[in-house]
Short mmCIF file of C-alpha atoms and ligand atoms in Angstrom, two decimals:
data_model
loop_
_atom_site.label_atom_id
_atom_site.label_comp_id
_atom_site.label_asym_id
_atom_site.label_seq_id
_atom_site.Cartn_x
_atom_site.Cartn_y
_atom_site.Cartn_z
CA MET A 1 -7.33 -12.66 5.41
CA VAL A 2 -7.55 -16.18 6.98
CA VAL A 3 -8.85 -15.84 10.52
CA PRO A 4 -8.55 -18.81 12.87
CA ARG A 5 -11.26 -19.56 15.38
CA ILE A 6 -10.95 -19.43 19.26
CA SER A 7 -10.88 -22.94 20.52
CA ALA A 8 -9.99 -22.47 24.18
CA ALA A 9 -9.53 -19.65 26.80
CA ASP A 10 -7.95 -20.36 30.19
CA ILE A 11 -6.22 -18.75 33.20
CA VAL A 12 -2.58 -19.86 32.88
CA ASP A 13 0.39 -18.44 34.81
CA GLY A 14 -1.47 -15.21 35.65
CA HIS A 15 -2.46 -14.55 32.02
CA LEU A 16 -5.32 -15.16 29.76
CA HIS A 17 -4.10 -17.96 27.48
CA ILE A 18 -6.05 -18.26 24.26
CA THR A 19 -5.65 -21.23 21.84
CA PHE A 20 -6.83 -20.93 18.21
CA ASP A 21 -7.89 -23.77 15.96
CA ASP A 22 -4.87 -23.36 13.72
CA GLY A 23 -2.62 -23.95 16.75
CA GLN A 24 -1.73 -20.38 17.47
CA ARG A 25 -1.69 -19.15 21.09
CA LEU A 26 -1.91 -15.83 22.54
CA ASP A 27 -0.99 -14.85 26.15
CA LEU A 28 -2.76 -11.58 27.26
CA PRO A 29 -2.19 -9.74 30.47
CA TRP A 30 -5.32 -8.93 32.49
CA PHE A 31 -4.87 -5.17 32.18
CA TRP A 32 -4.88 -5.59 28.36
CA VAL A 33 -7.94 -7.68 28.50
CA ARG A 34 -9.81 -5.06 30.46
CA ASP A 35 -8.54 -2.30 28.23
CA HIS A 36 -9.89 -4.17 25.13
CA SER A 37 -13.21 -5.34 26.46
CA GLU A 38 -16.06 -5.31 23.97
CA ASP A 39 -18.73 -4.87 26.47
CA LEU A 40 -21.04 -1.97 25.65
CA GLN A 41 -19.91 0.29 28.43
CA SER A 42 -16.29 0.05 27.38
CA PHE A 43 -16.59 -0.20 23.61
CA ASP A 44 -18.68 0.97 20.59
CA PRO A 45 -18.96 -2.01 18.20
CA ALA A 46 -20.25 0.09 15.41
CA THR A 47 -17.18 2.37 15.16
CA GLY A 48 -14.66 0.19 16.96
CA GLN A 49 -13.86 3.06 19.30
CA ARG A 50 -12.83 2.50 22.93
CA ASN A 51 -14.95 4.07 25.67
CA VAL A 52 -13.25 2.67 28.68
CA ASP A 53 -10.81 5.08 30.49
CA THR A 54 -7.59 3.12 30.24
CA PHE A 55 -5.93 5.20 32.76
CA SER A 56 -8.59 4.42 35.45
CA ILE A 57 -8.14 0.64 35.19
CA ASP A 58 -6.30 -0.88 38.02
CA ARG A 59 -3.03 -2.00 36.78
CA ALA A 60 -3.26 -4.98 39.09
CA ILE A 61 -6.76 -6.07 37.91
CA ARG A 62 -7.39 -9.80 38.40
CA PRO A 63 -10.07 -12.11 37.10
CA GLU A 64 -12.54 -14.20 39.03
CA SER A 65 -13.52 -16.50 36.17
CA VAL A 66 -12.99 -17.06 32.36
CA SER A 67 -15.43 -18.85 30.00
CA LEU A 68 -15.73 -19.34 26.22
CA ALA A 69 -19.18 -19.57 24.73
CA ASP A 70 -20.22 -18.97 21.10
CA GLY A 71 -16.83 -17.80 20.19
CA VAL A 72 -16.81 -15.02 22.84
CA ILE A 73 -14.44 -15.07 25.78
CA ARG A 74 -16.06 -13.63 28.98
CA VAL A 75 -13.98 -12.52 31.99
CA SER A 76 -15.54 -11.53 35.22
CA TRP A 77 -13.44 -9.47 37.58
CA ALA A 78 -12.71 -9.69 41.32
CA GLY A 79 -13.74 -5.98 41.77
CA ASP A 80 -16.53 -3.77 40.40
CA ASP A 81 -15.62 -3.76 36.72
CA PRO A 82 -18.38 -5.05 34.28
CA GLU A 83 -17.76 -8.47 32.75
CA SER A 84 -15.33 -8.18 29.79
CA LEU A 85 -15.96 -9.67 26.43
CA LEU A 86 -13.37 -10.46 23.78
CA SER A 87 -14.43 -11.76 20.29
CA LEU A 88 -12.56 -12.54 17.07
CA ALA A 89 -13.26 -9.01 15.91
CA THR A 90 -10.51 -7.94 18.40
CA LEU A 91 -8.49 -11.02 18.45
CA GLY A 92 -8.50 -12.05 14.82
CA PRO A 93 -6.21 -9.24 13.41
CA LEU A 94 -3.64 -10.06 16.18
CA VAL A 95 -3.12 -13.60 14.92
CA SER A 96 -3.86 -13.26 11.11
CA ASP A 97 -1.56 -11.94 8.47
CA ASP A 98 -3.52 -9.27 6.57
CA ARG A 99 -0.80 -9.05 4.00
CA SER A 100 -0.91 -12.67 3.05
CA ILE A 101 -1.99 -12.04 -0.46
CA ARG A 102 0.23 -9.01 -1.06
CA GLN A 103 3.39 -10.84 -1.21
CA ARG A 104 3.16 -12.34 -4.71
CA ARG A 105 6.34 -10.69 -5.76
CA TRP A 106 7.38 -10.84 -9.37
CA ARG A 107 10.76 -10.53 -10.81
CA ASP A 108 9.84 -12.18 -13.99
CA PRO A 109 6.93 -10.24 -15.69
CA ALA A 110 5.48 -13.61 -16.78
CA ASP A 111 4.69 -14.18 -13.07
CA ALA A 112 2.64 -10.90 -12.91
CA THR A 113 -0.58 -12.67 -14.26
CA ALA A 114 -3.00 -9.85 -13.69
CA THR A 115 -6.09 -10.34 -15.70
CA SER A 116 -7.64 -7.30 -17.55
CA GLN A 117 -11.30 -6.94 -16.45
CA PRO A 118 -13.99 -5.32 -18.56
CA TRP A 119 -14.62 -1.76 -17.06
CA ALA A 120 -18.35 -2.18 -17.01
CA ASP A 121 -18.12 -5.27 -14.81
CA VAL A 122 -15.57 -3.76 -12.49
CA MET A 123 -17.70 -0.58 -12.08
CA SER A 124 -21.01 -2.36 -11.43
CA GLY A 125 -22.52 -3.23 -8.06
CA ALA A 126 -21.71 -1.77 -4.62
CA LYS A 127 -18.09 -0.53 -4.13
CA THR A 128 -17.99 -2.13 -0.60
CA GLU A 129 -19.28 -5.58 -1.68
CA PRO A 130 -17.35 -8.40 -3.31
CA SER A 131 -18.30 -9.22 -6.96
CA ASP A 132 -16.45 -11.28 -9.52
CA ALA A 133 -14.78 -8.62 -11.55
CA TRP A 134 -14.39 -6.03 -8.80
CA THR A 135 -12.83 -8.67 -6.37
CA ALA A 136 -10.67 -9.97 -9.12
CA TRP A 137 -9.41 -6.52 -10.04
CA LEU A 138 -8.75 -5.57 -6.40
CA ALA A 139 -6.95 -8.86 -5.67
CA ASP A 140 -4.70 -8.32 -8.65
CA LEU A 141 -3.83 -4.91 -7.29
CA ASP A 142 -3.01 -6.29 -3.94
CA ARG A 143 -1.13 -9.42 -5.25
CA TYR A 144 0.92 -7.83 -8.03
CA GLY A 145 0.83 -4.25 -7.27
CA PHE A 146 -1.12 -3.29 -10.36
CA ALA A 147 -4.45 -4.08 -12.12
CA LEU A 148 -5.97 -3.58 -15.54
CA MET A 149 -9.19 -2.78 -17.13
CA HIS A 150 -10.25 -2.63 -20.81
CA ASP A 151 -13.22 -1.07 -22.64
CA ALA A 152 -13.38 1.84 -20.37
CA PRO A 153 -15.11 5.18 -21.32
CA THR A 154 -12.44 7.70 -21.33
CA THR A 155 -13.64 11.13 -20.08
CA LEU A 156 -12.23 12.83 -16.99
CA ASP A 157 -15.57 12.10 -15.35
CA ASP A 158 -14.91 8.46 -15.93
CA ALA A 159 -11.51 8.78 -14.37
CA GLN A 160 -13.28 10.41 -11.42
CA ALA A 161 -15.75 7.60 -11.15
CA LEU A 162 -12.89 4.96 -10.99
CA ALA A 163 -11.21 6.96 -8.13
CA ASP A 164 -14.53 7.33 -6.29
CA ARG A 165 -14.95 3.54 -6.26
CA ILE A 166 -11.73 3.10 -4.26
CA GLY A 167 -11.46 6.32 -2.25
CA TYR A 168 -10.67 9.93 -2.70
CA VAL A 169 -8.73 11.81 -5.30
CA ARG A 170 -5.57 13.35 -3.95
CA HIS A 171 -5.23 17.03 -4.82
CA THR A 172 -1.72 17.85 -5.77
CA ILE A 173 0.07 20.50 -7.80
CA PHE A 174 -1.19 18.51 -10.79
CA GLY A 175 -4.87 19.10 -9.71
CA GLY A 176 -7.31 16.24 -8.84
CA VAL A 177 -8.10 13.99 -11.81
CA TYR A 178 -5.62 15.35 -14.43
CA THR A 179 -4.77 14.95 -18.11
CA LEU A 180 -1.24 13.77 -19.12
CA SER A 181 -0.35 14.60 -22.70
CA ALA A 182 2.74 15.99 -24.37
CA GLU A 183 0.62 18.49 -26.32
CA GLU A 184 -1.09 20.26 -23.55
CA VAL A 185 1.74 20.90 -21.04
CA PRO A 186 0.61 22.51 -17.75
CA HIS A 187 3.81 21.52 -16.00
CA ALA A 188 7.39 21.44 -17.01
CA ASP A 189 7.78 18.05 -15.46
CA SER A 190 9.50 15.31 -17.47
CA ALA A 191 6.30 13.22 -17.39
CA TYR A 192 4.75 15.70 -19.86
CA GLY A 193 7.48 15.06 -22.48
CA THR A 194 7.88 12.36 -25.13
CA ASP A 195 11.16 10.86 -23.83
CA THR A 196 11.71 7.54 -22.25
CA LEU A 197 11.07 7.76 -18.51
CA LEU A 198 13.00 5.17 -16.50
CA PRO A 199 11.06 3.31 -13.70
CA HIS A 200 10.39 5.63 -10.73
CA THR A 201 7.95 6.24 -8.04
CA ASP A 202 5.86 9.40 -8.04
CA GLY A 203 5.73 11.95 -5.20
CA THR A 204 9.22 11.42 -3.71
CA TYR A 205 8.82 15.13 -2.76
CA SER A 206 5.70 14.33 -0.72
CA HIS A 207 5.78 13.34 2.87
CA ASP A 208 3.01 10.91 2.13
CA ALA A 209 3.63 9.79 -1.37
CA PRO A 210 0.33 8.84 -3.26
CA GLY A 211 -0.47 5.17 -2.61
CA LEU A 212 -2.05 4.62 -5.92
CA GLN A 213 -2.15 6.20 -9.29
CA PHE A 214 -3.76 5.22 -12.52
CA PHE A 215 -3.54 5.88 -16.16
CA LEU A 216 -6.72 5.80 -18.33
CA CYS A 217 -5.80 5.96 -22.00
CA SER A 218 -8.16 8.24 -23.86
CA GLU A 219 -6.26 8.80 -27.26
CA ARG A 220 -3.38 7.08 -28.81
CA THR A 221 -1.67 7.40 -32.23
CA GLY A 222 1.94 6.92 -33.32
CA THR A 223 4.60 4.46 -32.02
CA GLY A 224 6.20 3.58 -28.71
CA GLY A 225 4.99 5.01 -25.46
CA GLU A 226 4.66 1.57 -23.77
CA SER A 227 3.96 1.61 -19.97
CA VAL A 228 6.61 -0.09 -17.89
CA LEU A 229 6.23 -1.53 -14.33
CA VAL A 230 8.77 -3.03 -11.97
CA ASP A 231 7.98 -4.82 -8.84
CA GLY A 232 9.92 -2.77 -6.28
CA PHE A 233 9.28 -5.23 -3.52
CA ALA A 234 10.68 -7.96 -5.63
CA ALA A 235 13.69 -5.72 -6.58
CA ALA A 236 14.29 -4.99 -2.84
CA ALA A 237 14.13 -8.66 -2.08
CA ALA A 238 16.62 -9.32 -4.76
CA LEU A 239 18.93 -6.76 -3.34
CA ARG A 240 18.46 -7.91 0.19
CA GLU A 241 19.56 -11.39 -0.88
CA GLY A 242 22.40 -10.42 -3.25
CA ASP A 243 23.93 -7.46 -1.40
CA PRO A 244 22.58 -7.18 2.19
CA ASP A 245 24.88 -4.25 2.99
CA ALA A 246 23.59 -2.27 0.14
CA PHE A 247 20.04 -3.10 1.12
CA ASP A 248 20.74 -1.96 4.70
CA ILE A 249 22.19 1.37 3.42
CA LEU A 250 19.07 1.92 1.41
CA THR A 251 16.86 1.36 4.46
CA ARG A 252 18.77 3.81 6.48
CA VAL A 253 19.89 6.76 4.42
CA ASP A 254 17.16 9.43 3.83
CA VAL A 255 17.14 10.65 0.19
CA PRO A 256 15.49 13.96 -0.51
CA GLY A 257 13.11 14.39 -3.47
CA ARG A 258 11.99 17.79 -4.77
CA TYR A 259 9.50 19.31 -7.10
CA LEU A 260 10.18 22.97 -8.21
CA GLU A 261 8.15 25.16 -10.40
CA ASP A 262 6.95 28.76 -10.25
CA GLY A 263 5.56 29.28 -6.82
CA VAL A 264 6.16 25.66 -5.80
CA SER A 265 9.00 24.24 -3.75
CA LEU A 266 8.20 20.82 -2.39
CA LEU A 267 10.67 18.73 -0.58
CA SER A 268 10.62 15.53 1.42
CA ARG A 269 13.03 12.84 2.37
CA ARG A 270 12.71 9.08 3.01
CA PRO A 271 14.92 6.02 2.71
CA THR A 272 14.69 4.44 -0.64
CA ILE A 273 13.54 1.21 0.97
CA ARG A 274 11.23 1.90 3.93
CA LEU A 275 10.74 -0.96 6.43
CA ASP A 276 7.77 -1.62 8.77
CA ALA A 277 8.39 -2.34 12.45
CA THR A 278 8.78 -5.98 11.60
CA GLY A 279 11.46 -5.52 8.97
CA GLU A 280 9.21 -6.10 5.97
CA VAL A 281 9.48 -3.68 3.08
CA GLU A 282 6.70 -1.32 3.14
CA GLN A 283 7.43 1.35 0.61
CA ILE A 284 9.90 2.06 -2.26
CA THR A 285 10.68 5.70 -2.98
CA VAL A 286 12.97 6.23 -5.89
CA ASN A 287 13.06 8.86 -8.68
CA ASN A 288 16.49 9.85 -9.88
CA TYR A 289 15.05 12.72 -11.88
CA ASP A 290 13.60 14.40 -8.69
CA ARG A 291 16.49 13.62 -6.33
CA ALA A 292 17.61 16.80 -4.54
CA PRO A 293 21.19 17.48 -3.49
CA PHE A 294 22.40 15.83 -0.34
CA VAL A 295 25.90 14.83 0.87
CA LEU A 296 27.22 12.34 3.50
CA PRO A 297 30.60 12.28 4.98
CA GLU A 298 32.96 9.74 3.22
CA PRO A 299 33.25 6.86 3.12
CA ASP A 300 29.27 6.81 3.72
CA LEU A 301 28.67 8.75 0.50
CA SER A 302 30.50 6.33 -1.75
CA ALA A 303 28.87 3.44 0.06
CA TRP A 304 25.46 4.99 -0.54
CA TYR A 305 26.21 5.60 -4.25
CA ASP A 306 27.35 1.98 -4.69
CA ALA A 307 24.15 0.70 -2.98
CA TYR A 308 21.94 3.03 -4.98
CA ALA A 309 23.64 1.87 -8.19
CA ALA A 310 23.18 -1.76 -7.18
CA PHE A 311 19.40 -1.13 -6.76
CA HIS A 312 19.29 0.82 -9.98
CA GLU A 313 20.81 -2.05 -11.82
CA ILE A 314 18.18 -4.43 -10.52
CA ILE A 315 15.42 -2.04 -11.33
CA ASN A 316 16.63 -1.42 -14.92
CA ASP A 317 17.17 -4.99 -15.76
CA ARG A 318 14.78 -5.12 -18.64
CA SER A 319 14.05 -8.78 -18.31
CA SER A 320 12.16 -7.80 -15.16
CA TRP A 321 10.13 -5.03 -16.87
CA TRP A 322 6.40 -5.65 -17.36
CA ILE A 323 5.64 -3.81 -20.59
CA MET A 324 2.23 -2.88 -22.03
CA ARG A 325 1.14 -0.25 -24.56
CA LEU A 326 -2.13 1.16 -23.35
CA GLU A 327 -4.81 1.75 -26.01
CA PRO A 328 -7.81 3.94 -25.72
CA GLY A 329 -10.10 2.34 -23.11
CA ASP A 330 -7.29 0.65 -21.33
CA CYS A 331 -6.61 1.47 -17.67
CA LEU A 332 -3.69 0.70 -15.55
CA MET A 333 -3.91 1.19 -11.81
CA LEU A 334 -0.63 0.77 -9.74
CA ASP A 335 0.44 0.75 -6.20
CA ASN A 336 2.88 3.65 -6.11
CA TRP A 337 4.40 2.39 -2.81
CA ARG A 338 5.33 -0.95 -4.39
CA CYS A 339 5.58 -0.73 -8.23
CA LEU A 340 7.84 1.50 -10.02
CA HIS A 341 6.44 2.84 -13.35
CA GLY A 342 8.07 4.35 -16.42
CA ARG A 343 7.31 4.55 -20.09
CA MET A 344 9.09 4.23 -23.44
CA GLY A 345 9.83 7.32 -25.62
CA PHE A 346 6.99 7.85 -28.16
CA SER A 347 5.76 9.69 -31.15
CA GLY A 348 2.15 10.60 -31.96
CA ARG A 349 -0.73 11.64 -29.76
CA ARG A 350 -0.98 9.99 -26.35
CA VAL A 351 -3.46 11.34 -23.91
CA PHE A 352 -3.96 9.71 -20.52
CA HIS A 353 -6.28 10.72 -17.68
CA GLY A 354 -5.10 9.86 -14.20
CA ALA A 355 -5.27 10.66 -10.51
CA TYR A 356 -3.53 9.86 -7.18
CA LEU A 357 -5.20 8.16 -4.33
CA ASN A 358 -4.13 7.35 -0.72
CA HIS A 359 -2.74 4.05 0.21
CA GLU A 360 -4.89 3.76 3.33
CA ASP A 361 -8.05 4.17 1.20
CA LEU A 362 -6.87 1.14 -1.03
CA GLU A 363 -6.24 -0.88 2.24
CA SER A 364 -9.71 0.20 3.53
CA ARG A 365 -11.43 -0.94 0.31
CA LEU A 366 -9.54 -4.23 0.37
CA ARG A 367 -10.90 -4.80 3.84
CA THR A 368 -14.40 -3.86 3.02
CA VAL A 369 -14.49 -6.34 0.14
CA GLN A 370 -12.80 -8.84 2.36
CA ILE A 371 -9.65 -9.26 0.36
CA ALA A 372 -7.36 -8.25 3.16
C1 OGA B 401 3.86 10.15 -14.55
C2 OGA B 401 4.60 9.15 -15.49
C3 OGA B 401 4.19 7.77 -17.45
C4 OGA B 401 3.65 7.77 -18.67
O1 OGA B 401 3.01 10.84 -15.15
O2 OGA B 401 4.21 10.12 -13.42
O3 OGA B 401 5.46 8.58 -15.02
O4 OGA B 401 3.24 6.75 -19.11
N1 OGA B 401 4.10 8.97 -16.74
O5 OGA B 401 3.60 8.77 -19.39
ZN1 ZN B 402 5.59 8.97 -12.80
#
């Protein structure tokens, strides 16, 4: 994240007017300034938690003076309130784009130039500190929606260690860290077969679909079984450009996903393309295998099928598929809110260990190593 410095703070037209050294400006009402003060009565800098009682602040609070020294804005108030402080810790995130790296969309797999890192290098050092391989690996995940390692040890404990380095293993019907193999089949799900799986996201049946998942290959014989990735953000951008009406439909229609097995009946619904409050694509949710029945009145249903088919066509354009056969010791981590994954049909023995993690824990790790 590139954070500009504060270059000036003044009283302008009844607001606090802040200028940053990259030319950005911010006008802040006085009430907001008092509510966000970093003085130690109002705020705990260690936790970032607010201690001031927002609802006791005078809505008409007015300043006596404003100054800027050592990068900190100080506001003294006309009444009894303590002097308020504002620093870049509070203001920086308001004027910086913490997704700046994330938008390296790739339609052409040749543009997804993630570099496979040696496991030992990624896993050494503190998990909260930048280091060459760890930073490069996380940056790939952030830029391209996936990241690669090689020469990994391949037990379930190793898979657990990788998950621990980022955040927490998500426990689901598949367990915590789990093994995926067509020979030991604990679930009837299509993932445990040997057929081709077209690109999809996992957890369409979960209200909070896993943000990350990984495959650590421990055994491999036979042919086929290549892993496939598609950048869902790039696919959504292509749809938005080529067929804005279809894009709009897929951002508005909730599609249900379900998972059924003995004693389990999971169901959730979300739009295929979920936007954030600014209109940026935040999450792709698509799994035609797991789609549950739903119906719309005509002509909306036909329009939805057309839009869904247009997106399907973009996703299944094989020239946009990133394809790699994972061999023992290879590990593929992917952002399940962004990249769709699939696999080619295969023969032979193919054993992967994997786990799901939360998206917010990836985002947290990216911040602690100063990538985002
Ligand atoms: C899955 C899945 C792909 C593979 O487990 O969710 O899609 O490579 N597996 O077997
Ligand atoms: Zn899957």
